[in-house]
mmCIF file of C-alpha atoms in Angstrom:
data_model
loop_
_atom_site.group_PDB
_atom_site.id
_atom_site.type_symbol
_atom_site.label_atom_id
_atom_site.label_comp_id
_atom_site.label_asym_id
_atom_site.label_seq_id
_atom_site.Cartn_x
_atom_site.Cartn_y
_atom_site.Cartn_z
ATOM 1 C CA UNK A 1249 25.010 76.818 -55.399
ATOM 2 C CA UNK A 1250 23.455 78.950 -52.712
ATOM 3 C CA UNK A 1251 22.994 75.886 -50.526
ATOM 4 C CA UNK A 1252 26.671 74.980 -50.783
ATOM 5 C CA UNK A 1253 27.819 78.506 -49.839
ATOM 6 C CA UNK A 1254 25.528 78.598 -46.814
ATOM 7 C CA UNK A 1255 26.721 75.158 -45.653
ATOM 8 C CA UNK A 1256 30.353 76.175 -46.070
ATOM 9 C CA UNK A 1257 29.752 79.396 -44.116
ATOM 10 C CA UNK A 1258 27.997 77.493 -41.308
ATOM 11 C CA UNK A 1259 30.868 75.003 -41.281
ATOM 12 C CA UNK A 1260 33.416 77.827 -40.922
ATOM 13 C CA UNK A 1261 31.415 79.396 -38.085
ATOM 14 C CA UNK A 1262 31.116 76.025 -36.380
ATOM 15 C CA UNK A 1263 34.858 75.450 -36.699
ATOM 16 C CA UNK A 1264 35.568 78.933 -35.307
ATOM 17 C CA UNK A 1265 33.297 78.226 -32.328
ATOM 18 C CA UNK A 1266 35.066 74.922 -31.689
ATOM 19 C CA UNK A 1267 38.451 76.615 -31.847
ATOM 20 C CA UNK A 1268 37.276 79.309 -29.430
ATOM 21 C CA UNK A 1269 35.835 76.673 -27.105
ATOM 22 C CA UNK A 1270 39.066 74.671 -27.198
ATOM 23 C CA UNK A 1271 41.108 77.814 -26.562
ATOM 24 C CA UNK A 1272 39.010 78.599 -23.470
ATOM 25 C CA UNK A 1273 39.494 75.051 -22.195
ATOM 26 C CA UNK A 1274 43.222 75.278 -22.855
ATOM 27 C CA UNK A 1275 43.454 78.591 -21.003
ATOM 28 C CA UNK A 1276 41.576 77.105 -18.041
ATOM 29 C CA UNK A 1277 43.867 74.057 -17.970
ATOM 30 C CA UNK A 1278 46.955 76.284 -18.177
ATOM 31 C CA UNK A 1279 45.629 78.362 -15.280
ATOM 32 C CA UNK A 1280 45.008 75.261 -13.172
ATOM 33 C CA UNK A 1281 48.407 73.822 -14.058
ATOM 34 C CA UNK A 1282 50.205 77.077 -13.182
ATOM 35 C CA UNK A 1283 48.451 77.313 -9.827
ATOM 36 C CA UNK A 1284 49.038 73.648 -9.009
ATOM 37 C CA UNK A 1285 52.710 73.993 -9.995
ATOM 38 C CA UNK A 1286 53.271 77.051 -7.787
ATOM 39 C CA UNK A 1287 51.491 75.551 -4.806
ATOM 40 C CA UNK A 1288 53.268 72.199 -5.152
ATOM 41 C CA UNK A 1289 56.730 73.740 -5.454
ATOM 42 C CA UNK A 1290 56.198 75.889 -2.369
ATOM 43 C CA UNK A 1291 54.837 72.995 -0.305
ATOM 44 C CA UNK A 1292 57.695 70.763 -1.429
ATOM 45 C CA UNK A 1293 60.296 73.332 -0.375
ATOM 46 C CA UNK A 1294 58.601 73.812 3.016
ATOM 47 C CA UNK A 1295 58.505 70.048 3.524
ATOM 48 C CA UNK A 1296 62.185 69.613 2.620
ATOM 49 C CA UNK A 1297 63.159 72.391 5.014
ATOM 50 C CA UNK A 1298 61.068 70.851 7.777
ATOM 51 C CA UNK A 1299 62.750 67.475 7.272
ATOM 52 C CA UNK A 1300 66.167 69.122 7.259
ATOM 53 C CA UNK A 1301 65.358 70.993 10.469
ATOM 54 C CA UNK A 1302 64.246 67.773 12.159
ATOM 55 C CA UNK A 1303 67.387 65.958 10.997
ATOM 56 C CA UNK A 1304 69.599 68.731 12.345
ATOM 57 C CA UNK A 1305 67.776 68.649 15.688
ATOM 58 C CA UNK A 1306 68.255 64.867 15.835
ATOM 59 C CA UNK A 1307 71.985 65.311 15.260
ATOM 60 C CA UNK A 1308 72.128 67.910 18.040
ATOM 61 C CA UNK A 1309 70.359 65.501 20.375
ATOM 62 C CA UNK A 1310 72.867 62.780 19.508
ATOM 63 C CA UNK A 1311 75.746 65.087 20.376
ATOM 64 C CA UNK A 1312 74.048 66.069 23.642
ATOM 65 C CA UNK A 1313 73.790 62.399 24.577
ATOM 66 C CA UNK A 1314 77.525 62.036 24.008
ATOM 67 C CA UNK A 1315 78.145 65.137 26.113
ATOM 68 C CA UNK A 1316 75.939 63.723 28.872
ATOM 69 C CA UNK A 1317 77.946 60.497 28.854
ATOM 70 C CA UNK A 1318 81.209 62.486 28.781
ATOM 71 C CA UNK A 1319 82.435 60.619 25.737
ATOM 72 C CA UNK A 1320 84.488 62.714 23.347
ATOM 73 C CA UNK A 1321 85.954 61.135 20.221
ATOM 74 C CA UNK A 1322 87.981 63.239 17.772
ATOM 75 C CA UNK A 1323 86.837 61.187 14.778
ATOM 76 C CA UNK A 1324 83.221 61.585 15.834
ATOM 77 C CA UNK A 1325 83.750 65.340 16.211
ATOM 78 C CA UNK A 1326 85.111 65.507 12.650
ATOM 79 C CA UNK A 1327 82.074 63.587 11.409
ATOM 80 C CA UNK A 1328 79.734 65.957 13.279
ATOM 81 C CA UNK A 1329 81.646 68.946 11.891
ATOM 82 C CA UNK A 1330 81.467 67.549 8.344
ATOM 83 C CA UNK A 1331 77.714 67.058 8.781
ATOM 84 C CA UNK A 1332 77.403 70.629 10.024
ATOM 85 C CA UNK A 1333 79.313 71.962 7.004
ATOM 86 C CA UNK A 1334 77.152 69.880 4.648
ATOM 87 C CA UNK A 1335 73.996 71.188 6.325
ATOM 88 C CA UNK A 1336 75.202 74.769 5.886
ATOM 89 C CA UNK A 1337 75.828 74.159 2.173
ATOM 90 C CA UNK A 1338 72.456 72.462 1.834
ATOM 91 C CA UNK A 1339 70.636 75.326 3.539
ATOM 92 C CA UNK A 1340 72.480 77.914 1.427
ATOM 93 C CA UNK A 1341 71.536 75.968 -1.687
ATOM 94 C CA UNK A 1342 67.893 75.887 -0.611
ATOM 95 C CA UNK A 1343 67.981 79.619 0.073
ATOM 96 C CA UNK A 1344 69.160 80.233 -3.501
ATOM 97 C CA UNK A 1345 66.479 77.879 -4.807
ATOM 98 C CA UNK A 1346 63.810 79.696 -2.772
ATOM 99 C CA UNK A 1347 64.881 83.031 -4.260
ATOM 100 C CA UNK A 1348 64.850 81.617 -7.788
ATOM 101 C CA UNK A 1349 61.432 80.039 -7.302
ATOM 102 C CA UNK A 1350 60.077 83.267 -5.794
ATOM 103 C CA UNK A 1351 60.990 85.062 -9.012
ATOM 104 C CA UNK A 1352 59.616 82.229 -11.157
ATOM 105 C CA UNK A 1353 56.336 82.109 -9.243
ATOM 106 C CA UNK A 1354 56.013 85.901 -9.427
ATOM 107 C CA UNK A 1355 56.367 85.639 -13.206
ATOM 108 C CA UNK A 1356 53.709 82.932 -13.349
ATOM 109 C CA UNK A 1357 51.365 85.015 -11.191
ATOM 110 C CA UNK A 1358 51.842 87.984 -13.524
ATOM 111 C CA UNK A 1359 51.011 86.016 -16.664
ATOM 112 C CA UNK A 1360 48.224 83.903 -15.152
ATOM 113 C CA UNK A 1361 44.997 85.452 -14.026
ATOM 114 C CA UNK A 1362 45.005 84.070 -10.505
ATOM 115 C CA UNK A 1363 42.152 85.113 -8.273
ATOM 116 C CA UNK A 1364 42.865 87.144 -5.156
ATOM 117 C CA UNK A 1365 42.113 84.026 -3.096
ATOM 118 C CA UNK A 1366 44.632 81.944 -5.048
ATOM 119 C CA UNK A 1367 47.267 84.627 -4.587
ATOM 120 C CA UNK A 1368 46.507 84.784 -0.845
ATOM 121 C CA UNK A 1369 46.932 81.021 -0.585
ATOM 122 C CA UNK A 1370 50.255 81.163 -2.430
ATOM 123 C CA UNK A 1371 51.400 84.024 -0.176
ATOM 124 C CA UNK A 1372 50.461 82.002 2.905
ATOM 125 C CA UNK A 1373 52.278 78.967 1.544
ATOM 126 C CA UNK A 1374 55.340 81.120 0.815
ATOM 127 C CA UNK A 1375 55.199 82.384 4.403
ATOM 128 C CA UNK A 1376 55.271 78.746 5.521
ATOM 129 C CA UNK A 1377 58.419 78.283 3.422
ATOM 130 C CA UNK A 1378 60.062 81.252 5.119
ATOM 131 C CA UNK A 1379 59.048 79.931 8.564
ATOM 132 C CA UNK A 1380 60.455 76.498 7.719
ATOM 133 C CA UNK A 1381 63.669 78.104 6.480
ATOM 134 C CA UNK A 1382 63.992 80.124 9.691
ATOM 135 C CA UNK A 1383 63.391 76.969 11.751
ATOM 136 C CA UNK A 1384 66.139 75.155 9.829
ATOM 137 C CA UNK A 1385 68.458 78.106 10.335
ATOM 138 C CA UNK A 1386 67.696 78.141 14.079
ATOM 139 C CA UNK A 1387 68.294 74.386 14.273
ATOM 140 C CA UNK A 1388 71.615 74.856 12.499
ATOM 141 C CA UNK A 1389 72.641 77.616 14.916
ATOM 142 C CA UNK A 1390 71.764 75.350 17.836
ATOM 143 C CA UNK A 1391 73.737 72.511 16.236
ATOM 144 C CA UNK A 1392 76.751 74.847 16.052
ATOM 145 C CA UNK A 1393 76.430 75.662 19.777
ATOM 146 C CA UNK A 1394 76.115 71.984 20.728
ATOM 147 C CA UNK A 1395 79.036 71.120 18.456
ATOM 148 C CA UNK A 1396 81.101 73.770 20.247
ATOM 149 C CA UNK A 1397 80.143 72.265 23.604
ATOM 150 C CA UNK A 1398 81.232 68.852 22.350
ATOM 151 C CA UNK A 1399 84.542 70.275 21.066
ATOM 152 C CA UNK A 1400 85.163 71.858 24.497
ATOM 153 C CA UNK A 1401 85.178 68.365 26.018
ATOM 154 C CA UNK A 1402 88.440 67.626 24.176
#
């Protein structure tokens, strides 16, 4: 009987060690997932804003070409204006999304034990998001000016 009790005790200790080992692995995976998620979301937002900024600048260039050729078309103006309004809505939507994700990422940072280096990288990536947003906003302001110049040709 003594042999059975010792084997059962060793088995329980072995199971406890396995559970602890699995919990550590799970915690590490959760940490890596949280960091990867935060970094990916921020980079995706920055990329989308960069694409939007480039698209807006391309539209402005198209209008400038029409201005250069002195060709005003009311229907084309309405299409440009509709695009401008859609870009404003899109940028406002992204601004709301950025604010929501900033809160979400802050919550993840609080619950995950990110290193100082990981937090610095996320802060830098967030700064890139803000720069991309400002660039899109500047492109949209320029688009508005060019659109006004086109409208003045009427």
